[in-house]
XYZ file of C-alpha atoms in Angstrom:
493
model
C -42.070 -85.122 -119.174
C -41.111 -85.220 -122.612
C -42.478 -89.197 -122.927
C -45.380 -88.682 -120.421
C -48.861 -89.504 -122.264
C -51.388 -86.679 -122.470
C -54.657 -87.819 -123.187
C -54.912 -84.184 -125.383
C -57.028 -83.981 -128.906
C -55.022 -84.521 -131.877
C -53.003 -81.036 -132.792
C -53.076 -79.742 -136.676
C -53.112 -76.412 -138.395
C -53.304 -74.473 -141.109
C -50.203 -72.448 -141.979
C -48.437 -71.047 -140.566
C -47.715 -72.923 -137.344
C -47.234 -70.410 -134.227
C -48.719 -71.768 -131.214
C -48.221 -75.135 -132.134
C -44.628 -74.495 -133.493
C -42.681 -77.960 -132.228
C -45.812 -79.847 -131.321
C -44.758 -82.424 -134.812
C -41.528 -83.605 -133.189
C -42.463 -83.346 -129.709
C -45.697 -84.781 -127.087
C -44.679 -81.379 -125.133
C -42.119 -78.480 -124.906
C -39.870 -78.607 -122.074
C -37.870 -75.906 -121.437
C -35.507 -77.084 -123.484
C -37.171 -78.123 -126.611
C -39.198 -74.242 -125.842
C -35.959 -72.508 -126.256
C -35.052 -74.348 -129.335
C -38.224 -73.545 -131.095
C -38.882 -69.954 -130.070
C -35.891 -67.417 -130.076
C -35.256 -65.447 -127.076
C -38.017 -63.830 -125.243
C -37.290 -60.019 -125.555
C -37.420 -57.066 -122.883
C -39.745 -54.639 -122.933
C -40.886 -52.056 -120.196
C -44.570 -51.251 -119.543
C -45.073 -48.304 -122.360
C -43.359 -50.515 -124.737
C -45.597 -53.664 -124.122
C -48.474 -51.856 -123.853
C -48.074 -50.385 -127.329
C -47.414 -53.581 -128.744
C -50.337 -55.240 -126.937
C -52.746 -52.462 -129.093
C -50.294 -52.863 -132.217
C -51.745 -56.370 -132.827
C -55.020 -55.227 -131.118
C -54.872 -58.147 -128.766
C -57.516 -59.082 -127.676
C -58.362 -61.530 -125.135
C -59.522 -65.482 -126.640
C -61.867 -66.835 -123.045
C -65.125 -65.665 -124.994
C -65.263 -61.717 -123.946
C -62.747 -60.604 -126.744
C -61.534 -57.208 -124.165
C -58.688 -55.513 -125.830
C -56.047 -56.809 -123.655
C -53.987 -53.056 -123.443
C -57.091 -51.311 -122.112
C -57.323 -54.427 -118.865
C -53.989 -53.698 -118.377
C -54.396 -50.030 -118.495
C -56.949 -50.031 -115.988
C -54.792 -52.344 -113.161
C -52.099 -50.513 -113.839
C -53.721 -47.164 -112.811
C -55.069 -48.614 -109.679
C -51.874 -49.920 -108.932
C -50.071 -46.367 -109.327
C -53.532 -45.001 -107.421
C -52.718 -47.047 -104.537
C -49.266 -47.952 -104.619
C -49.885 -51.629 -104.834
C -48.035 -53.787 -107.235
C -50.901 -55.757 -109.603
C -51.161 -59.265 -109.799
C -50.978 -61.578 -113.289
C -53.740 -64.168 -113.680
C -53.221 -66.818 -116.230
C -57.255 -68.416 -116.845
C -56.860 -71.237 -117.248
C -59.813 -72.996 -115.413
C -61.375 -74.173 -119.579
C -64.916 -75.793 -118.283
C -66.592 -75.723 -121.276
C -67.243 -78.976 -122.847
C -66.880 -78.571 -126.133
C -63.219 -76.569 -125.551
C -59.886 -78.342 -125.098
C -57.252 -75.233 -126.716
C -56.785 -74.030 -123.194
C -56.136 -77.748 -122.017
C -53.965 -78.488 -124.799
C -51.664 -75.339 -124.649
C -51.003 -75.924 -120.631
C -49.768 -79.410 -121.082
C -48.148 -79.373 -123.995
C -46.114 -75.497 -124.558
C -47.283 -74.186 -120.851
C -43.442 -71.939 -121.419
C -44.967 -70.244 -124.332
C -48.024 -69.080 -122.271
C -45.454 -68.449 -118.734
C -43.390 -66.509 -121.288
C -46.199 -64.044 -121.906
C -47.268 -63.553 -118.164
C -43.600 -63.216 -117.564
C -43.180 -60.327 -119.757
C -46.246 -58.394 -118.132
C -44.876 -59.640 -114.926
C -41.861 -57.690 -115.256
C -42.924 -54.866 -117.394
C -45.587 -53.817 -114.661
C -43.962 -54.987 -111.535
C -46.322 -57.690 -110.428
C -45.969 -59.480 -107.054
C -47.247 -62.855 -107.931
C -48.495 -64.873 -110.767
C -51.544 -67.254 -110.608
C -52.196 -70.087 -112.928
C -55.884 -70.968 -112.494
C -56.307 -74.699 -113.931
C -59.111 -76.953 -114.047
C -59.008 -80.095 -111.275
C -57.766 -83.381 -112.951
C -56.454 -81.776 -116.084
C -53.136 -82.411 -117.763
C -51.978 -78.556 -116.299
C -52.211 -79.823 -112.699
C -48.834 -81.380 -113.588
C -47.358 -80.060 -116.626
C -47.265 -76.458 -115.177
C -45.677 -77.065 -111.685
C -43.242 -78.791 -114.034
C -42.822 -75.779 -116.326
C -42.262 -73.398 -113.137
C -39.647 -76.112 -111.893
C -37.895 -75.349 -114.810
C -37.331 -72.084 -115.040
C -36.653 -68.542 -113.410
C -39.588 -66.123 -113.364
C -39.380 -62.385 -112.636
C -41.939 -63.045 -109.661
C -43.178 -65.711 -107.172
C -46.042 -67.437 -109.285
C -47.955 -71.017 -108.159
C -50.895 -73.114 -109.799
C -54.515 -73.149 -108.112
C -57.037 -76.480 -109.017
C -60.504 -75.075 -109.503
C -63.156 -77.499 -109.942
C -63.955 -78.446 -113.586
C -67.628 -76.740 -113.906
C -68.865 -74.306 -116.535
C -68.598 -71.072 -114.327
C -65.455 -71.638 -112.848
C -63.839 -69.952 -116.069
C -65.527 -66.922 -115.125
C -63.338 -63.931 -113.875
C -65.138 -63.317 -110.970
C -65.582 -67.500 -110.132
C -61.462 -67.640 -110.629
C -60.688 -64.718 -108.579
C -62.749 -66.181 -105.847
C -61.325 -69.543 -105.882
C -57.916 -68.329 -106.036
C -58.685 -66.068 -102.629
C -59.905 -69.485 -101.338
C -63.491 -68.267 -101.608
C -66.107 -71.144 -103.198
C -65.783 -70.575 -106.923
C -68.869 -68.932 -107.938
C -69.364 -65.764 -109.441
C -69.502 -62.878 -107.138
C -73.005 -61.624 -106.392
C -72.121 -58.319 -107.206
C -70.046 -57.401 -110.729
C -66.322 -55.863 -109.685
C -63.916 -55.248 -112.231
C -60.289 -57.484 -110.816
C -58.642 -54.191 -111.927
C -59.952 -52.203 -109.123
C -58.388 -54.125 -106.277
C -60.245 -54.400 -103.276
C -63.374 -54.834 -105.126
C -62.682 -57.814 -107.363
C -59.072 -58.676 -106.707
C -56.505 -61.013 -105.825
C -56.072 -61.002 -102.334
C -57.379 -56.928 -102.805
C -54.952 -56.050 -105.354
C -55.128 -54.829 -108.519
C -55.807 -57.810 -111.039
C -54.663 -58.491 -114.924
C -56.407 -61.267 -115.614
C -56.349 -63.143 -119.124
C -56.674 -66.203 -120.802
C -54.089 -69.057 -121.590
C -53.809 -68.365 -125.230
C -54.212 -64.684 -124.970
C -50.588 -64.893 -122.531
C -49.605 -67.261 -125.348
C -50.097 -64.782 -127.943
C -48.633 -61.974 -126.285
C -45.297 -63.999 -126.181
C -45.638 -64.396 -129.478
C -46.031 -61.070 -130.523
C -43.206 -59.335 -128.564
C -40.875 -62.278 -131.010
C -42.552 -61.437 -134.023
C -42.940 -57.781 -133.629
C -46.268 -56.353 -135.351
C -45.247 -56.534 -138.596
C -44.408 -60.245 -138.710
C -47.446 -61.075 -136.436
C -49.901 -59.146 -138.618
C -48.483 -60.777 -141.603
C -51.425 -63.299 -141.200
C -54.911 -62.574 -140.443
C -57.018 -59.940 -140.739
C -56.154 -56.273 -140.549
C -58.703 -55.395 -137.988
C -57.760 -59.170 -136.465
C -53.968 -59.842 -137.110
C -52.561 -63.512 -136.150
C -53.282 -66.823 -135.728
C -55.933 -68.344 -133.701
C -56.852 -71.792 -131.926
C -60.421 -73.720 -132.680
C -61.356 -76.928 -130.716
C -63.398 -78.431 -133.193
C -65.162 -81.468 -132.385
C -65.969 -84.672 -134.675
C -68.889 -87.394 -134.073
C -67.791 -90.648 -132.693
C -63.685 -90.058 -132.570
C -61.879 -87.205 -130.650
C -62.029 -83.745 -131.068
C -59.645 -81.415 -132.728
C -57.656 -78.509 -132.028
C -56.315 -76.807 -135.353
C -54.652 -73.311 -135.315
C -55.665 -71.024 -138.639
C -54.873 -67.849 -139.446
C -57.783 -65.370 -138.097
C -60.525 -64.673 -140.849
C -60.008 -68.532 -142.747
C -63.368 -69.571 -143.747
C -65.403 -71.901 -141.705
C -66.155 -74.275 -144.769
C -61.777 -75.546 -145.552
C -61.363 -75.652 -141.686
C -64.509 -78.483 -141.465
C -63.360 -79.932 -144.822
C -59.718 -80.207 -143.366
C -61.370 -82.267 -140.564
C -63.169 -84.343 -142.380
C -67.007 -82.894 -141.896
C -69.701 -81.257 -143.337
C -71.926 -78.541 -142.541
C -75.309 -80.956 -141.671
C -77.976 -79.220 -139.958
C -76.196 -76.354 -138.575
C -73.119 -75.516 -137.236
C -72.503 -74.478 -133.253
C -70.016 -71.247 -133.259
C -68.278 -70.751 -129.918
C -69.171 -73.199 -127.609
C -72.525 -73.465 -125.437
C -71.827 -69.331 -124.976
C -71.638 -69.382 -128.836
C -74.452 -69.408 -131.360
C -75.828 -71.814 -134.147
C -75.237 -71.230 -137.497
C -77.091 -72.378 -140.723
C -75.160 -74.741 -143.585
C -75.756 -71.942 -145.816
C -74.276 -69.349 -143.917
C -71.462 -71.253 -142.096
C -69.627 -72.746 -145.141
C -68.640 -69.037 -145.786
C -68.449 -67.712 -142.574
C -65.260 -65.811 -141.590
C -63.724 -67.231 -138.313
C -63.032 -63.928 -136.711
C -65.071 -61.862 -134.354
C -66.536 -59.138 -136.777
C -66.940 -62.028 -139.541
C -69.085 -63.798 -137.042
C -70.850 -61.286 -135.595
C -72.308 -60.273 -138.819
C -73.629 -63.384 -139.371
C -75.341 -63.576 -136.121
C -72.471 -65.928 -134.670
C -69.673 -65.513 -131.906
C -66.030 -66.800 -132.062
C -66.082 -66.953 -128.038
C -63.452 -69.484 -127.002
C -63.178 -71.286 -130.461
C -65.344 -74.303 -130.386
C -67.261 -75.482 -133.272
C -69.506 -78.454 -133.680
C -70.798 -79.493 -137.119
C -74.452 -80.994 -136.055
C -75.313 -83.783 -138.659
C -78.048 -84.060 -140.142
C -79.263 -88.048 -138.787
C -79.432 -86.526 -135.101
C -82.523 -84.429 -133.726
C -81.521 -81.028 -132.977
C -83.624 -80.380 -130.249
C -82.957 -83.125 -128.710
C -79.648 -82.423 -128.817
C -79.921 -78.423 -127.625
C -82.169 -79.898 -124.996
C -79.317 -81.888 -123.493
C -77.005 -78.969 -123.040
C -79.536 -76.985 -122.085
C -80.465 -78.750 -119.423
C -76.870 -79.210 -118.512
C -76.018 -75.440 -118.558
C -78.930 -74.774 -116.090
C -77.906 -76.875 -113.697
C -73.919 -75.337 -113.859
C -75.388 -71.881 -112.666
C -74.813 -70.948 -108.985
C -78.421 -69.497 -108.947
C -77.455 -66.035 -107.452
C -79.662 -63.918 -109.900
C -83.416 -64.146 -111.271
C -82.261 -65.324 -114.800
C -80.244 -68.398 -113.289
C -82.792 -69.212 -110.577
C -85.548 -69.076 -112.885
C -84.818 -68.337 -116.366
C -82.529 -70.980 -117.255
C -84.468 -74.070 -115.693
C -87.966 -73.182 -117.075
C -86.241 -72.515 -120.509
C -84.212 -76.165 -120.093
C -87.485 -77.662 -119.184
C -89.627 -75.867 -121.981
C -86.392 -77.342 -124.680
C -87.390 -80.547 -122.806
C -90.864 -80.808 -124.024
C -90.612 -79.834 -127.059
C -87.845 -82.214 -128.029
C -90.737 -84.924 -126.549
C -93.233 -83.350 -128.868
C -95.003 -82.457 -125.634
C -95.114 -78.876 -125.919
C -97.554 -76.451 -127.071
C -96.742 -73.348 -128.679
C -97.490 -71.057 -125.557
C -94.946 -73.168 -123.633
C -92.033 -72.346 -126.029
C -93.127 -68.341 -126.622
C -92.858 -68.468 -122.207
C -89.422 -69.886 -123.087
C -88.263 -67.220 -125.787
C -89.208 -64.511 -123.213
C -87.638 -65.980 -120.522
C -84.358 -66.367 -122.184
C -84.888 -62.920 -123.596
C -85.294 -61.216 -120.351
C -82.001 -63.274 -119.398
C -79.640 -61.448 -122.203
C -77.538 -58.629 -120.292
C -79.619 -59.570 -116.970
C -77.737 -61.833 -114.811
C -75.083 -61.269 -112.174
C -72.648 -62.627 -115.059
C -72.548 -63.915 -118.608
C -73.649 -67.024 -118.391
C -77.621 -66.500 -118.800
C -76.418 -64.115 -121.562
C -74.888 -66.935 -123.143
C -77.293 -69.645 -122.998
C -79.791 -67.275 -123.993
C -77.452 -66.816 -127.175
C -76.889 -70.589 -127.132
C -80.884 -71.545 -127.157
C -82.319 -68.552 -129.075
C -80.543 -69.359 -131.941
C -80.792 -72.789 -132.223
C -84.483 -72.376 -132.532
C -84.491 -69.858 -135.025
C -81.573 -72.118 -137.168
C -83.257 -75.317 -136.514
C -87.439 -73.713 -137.319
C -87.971 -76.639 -139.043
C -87.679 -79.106 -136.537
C -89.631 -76.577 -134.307
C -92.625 -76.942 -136.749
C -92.090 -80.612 -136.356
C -91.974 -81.334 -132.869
C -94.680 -78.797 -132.111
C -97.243 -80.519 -135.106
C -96.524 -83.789 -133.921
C -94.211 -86.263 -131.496
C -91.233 -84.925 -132.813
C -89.021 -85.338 -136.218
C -88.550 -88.999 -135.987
C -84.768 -88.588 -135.454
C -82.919 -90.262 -132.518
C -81.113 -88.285 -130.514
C -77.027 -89.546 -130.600
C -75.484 -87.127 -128.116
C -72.902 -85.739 -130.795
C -73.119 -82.003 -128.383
C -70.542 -82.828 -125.688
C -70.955 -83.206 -122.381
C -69.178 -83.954 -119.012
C -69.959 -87.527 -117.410
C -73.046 -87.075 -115.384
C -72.122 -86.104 -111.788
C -74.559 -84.468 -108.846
C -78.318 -85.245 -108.132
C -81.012 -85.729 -110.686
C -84.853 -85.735 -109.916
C -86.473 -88.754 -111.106
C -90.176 -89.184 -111.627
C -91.955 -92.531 -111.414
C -94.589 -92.985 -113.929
C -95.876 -95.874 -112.420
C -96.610 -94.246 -109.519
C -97.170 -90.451 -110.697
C -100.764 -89.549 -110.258
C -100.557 -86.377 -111.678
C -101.165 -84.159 -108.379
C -98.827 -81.351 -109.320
C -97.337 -80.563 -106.023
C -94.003 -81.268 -106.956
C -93.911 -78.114 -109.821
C -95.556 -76.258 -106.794
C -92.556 -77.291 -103.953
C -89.805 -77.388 -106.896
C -90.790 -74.955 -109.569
C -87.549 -74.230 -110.740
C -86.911 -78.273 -111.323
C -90.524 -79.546 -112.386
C -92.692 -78.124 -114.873
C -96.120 -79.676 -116.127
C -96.718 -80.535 -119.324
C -100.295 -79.650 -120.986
C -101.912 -83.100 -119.145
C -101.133 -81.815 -115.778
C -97.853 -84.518 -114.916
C -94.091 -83.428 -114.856
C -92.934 -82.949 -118.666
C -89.749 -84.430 -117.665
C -88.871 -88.215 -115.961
C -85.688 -86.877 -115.240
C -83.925 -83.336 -114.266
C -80.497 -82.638 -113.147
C -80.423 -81.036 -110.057
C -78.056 -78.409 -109.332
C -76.573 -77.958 -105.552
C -78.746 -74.565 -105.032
C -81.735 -76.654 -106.116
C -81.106 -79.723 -103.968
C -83.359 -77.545 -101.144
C -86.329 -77.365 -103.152
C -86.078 -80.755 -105.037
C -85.622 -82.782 -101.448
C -89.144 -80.911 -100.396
C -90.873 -81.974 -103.482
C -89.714 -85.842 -102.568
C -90.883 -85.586 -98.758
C -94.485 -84.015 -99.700
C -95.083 -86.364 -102.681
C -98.405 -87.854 -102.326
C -97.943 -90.782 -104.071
C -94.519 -90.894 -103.562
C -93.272 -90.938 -107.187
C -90.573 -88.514 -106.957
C -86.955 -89.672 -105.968
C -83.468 -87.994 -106.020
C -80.980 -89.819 -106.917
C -77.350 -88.313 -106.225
C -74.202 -89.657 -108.200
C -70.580 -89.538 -107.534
């Protein structure tokens, strides 16, 4: 597979190279170019790789940040509770936009991050190991081909989850891999516990691709060698997707607590209007604050920010920012599963409020309905993600004030909007509202309130909402019941 293309962002890093060790001479490891870059994977029982995991204070790189040796603590004492041998998990189901390090790392070392669940595998007698990827990505192939290739101290097999925001989530994955649809469960259950969150009812270690990767790394570096970089509280190396307007984005591996401002310069950007920490979970930070900013998760967290799964986007400063928050806000709400109050309700009103305002249609009571919203959504739904948008929107309004001001005075900051925030291709329904035939009735936000929200005139602030499968219920009754028939779904491949 060595010749195979991999449409994969361009790879650099700041030394030292760990994680992308090999990745200047070769497209991707195979098993034997692995075994010539990285010495022998050694043994270790469970007491032994448990104290190494909290050595290093691994910690796991999805977005959570758990210490990895307290997860592993708590499947291992169901297993020996129960008698049941635990089950590894390898996340790798990366369905956030603006993140490729997950991607990258399955198709092009996918033996560094086997090596890792291998070594839990047979330190904690595991029955089976999972590799969650995302549907249509480079690991659908690339790690069938990696388990072809060599011996593992367990059965393990690859599961395709669809690409969408929540399938990354633990309890989404778990469900999809038990053949369940692959949304987060409607009640929070730990995968440690077994029957409650499990795979297949067992006890569950479940962590993500570069966290395996790092363990590997660790146990061939020992702590001293893998703390030699870093931060003392953080030791290591760490991946960042960052991504560039107009070209492809980056993934660059830097030593944990390197200073946001080198790693931008090093890709050729600047600051702008603000700078997105983390990914749409993340949070926006200001020029000012970001140039200096530590990239670790203490560093960040005093600053307001998030490291989350390592994706950065420098905003510039020609775009609109609201228009551009709008976007992915709008985007985000319809990627819920709409199981809890703060998905159902929370997120669309906020995406809708974003929506006016970028239009310079809102007035201020519209966008104090959407602070509380989101507010009330932080540490309130059935899993992270209203937490996260919450994060994601809340602070781009406070970093971006300005434009605020702006588009609240008047029809907006005069900016156009150039999509530099990615996003997927557009897929699923979208509402559409004819102007032409709109006569402002206002039964539509009454049959669909969770799609259609009036602006201050009494017409739907928005000619067009995505429409997520939960909501296709709601926005079909709102194009039946249309008096003047002016509102239309339209549903794409």
């Amino acid at each position: 597979m060595n010749s195979a293309p991999l449409k994969l962002p361009e790879m650099r890093w700041l030394r030292p190279s760990r994680l992308t060790l090999g990745l200047d001479r070769h497209q991707r490891l195979d098993v034997a170019a692995h075994t010539r870059a990285h010495p022998p994977l050694p043994r270790t029982d469970r007491a032994g790789l448990l104290a190494l995991a909290e050595a290093v204070g691994l910690s796991g790189r999805g977005g959570a940040g758990f210490p990895f040796a307290r997860k592993a603590r708590a499947a291992l004492a169901t297993a020996d509770r129960t008698g049941t041998a635990p089950v590894i998990v390898v996340n790798g189901a990366e369905g956030e936009p603006a993140s490729a390090k997950d991607k990258m790392l399955l198709a092009r070392v996918p033996h560094l991050v086997l090596d890792g669940a291998s070594l839990a595998a047979a330190a904690f007698g595991a029955s089976e190991i999972v590799i969650g990827v995302a549907s249509g990505s480079p690991g659908e192939t690339s790690v069938p081909a990696a388990l072809a290739e060599r011996a593992l101290p367990c059965p393990a097999r690859t599961v395709s989850l669809p690409e969408r925001f929540v399938s990354g989530e633990s309890g989404a994955l778990i469900r999809g891999i038990n053949g369940l649809p692959v949304t987060p469960a409607p009640l929070k259950a730990r995968a440690a516990d077994g029957a409650a969150g499990g795979v297949r009812r067992r006890p569950t270690l479940l962590s993500n691709v570069e966290t395996w990767a790092q363990l590997a790394l660790a146990a061939r570096l020992g702590p001293e060698a893998y703390a030699s970089v870093g931060t003392a509280a953080e030791p290591g190396t760490t991946l960042l997707t960052v991504n560039r307007p107009g070209t492809d984005a980056l993934v660059v591996e830097v030593p944990i607590g390197t200073r946001l401002g080198p790693v931008l310069d090093a890709c050729g950007l600047r600051p702008g209007a603000g700078v997105l920490v983390g990914g749409y979970h993340g949070a926006w930070l200001r020029p000012s604050d970001a140039i200096d900013a530590p990239l670790s998760r203490a560093g960040l967290s005093a600053l307001g920010g998030t490291l989350g799964a390592g994706a950065i986007v420098a905003l510039p400063d020609d775009t609109c920012p609201l228009g551009e928050t709008a976007r992915v806000a709008a985007w985000l709400a319809a990627e819920s599963t709409g199981q809890c109050g703060p998905c159902k309700r929370g997120l669309p009103a906020a995406a809708e409020a974003l929506a006016m305002l970028a239009a310079g249609a809102a007035e201020p009571a519209v966008l104090e309905d959407a602070r509380c919203a989101l507010g009330a959504a932080q540490a309130g739904g059935a899993c992270s993600h209203p937490d996260g948008v919450a994060r994601f929107l809340l602070t781009a309004l406070d970093v971006f004030s300005e434009d605020v001001d702006a588009h609240l005075s008047s029809p907006g900051c005069g900016r156009p909007v150039h999509g530099v925030l990615p996003l997927p291709p557009s897929k699923g329904a979208r509402l559409e509202v004819d102007w032409s035939r709109c006569a402002g009735h206002g039964l539509c936000a009454v049959l669909a309130p969770d799609l259609i929200r009036l602006g201050p005139h009494g017409y739907p602030a928005s000619a067009t909402v995505p429409v997520a499968p939960w909501q296709e219920h709601g926005a079909l009754r709102a194009v039946n019941q249309c008096p003047a028939l002016a509102v239309r779904l339209r549903r794409r491949a």
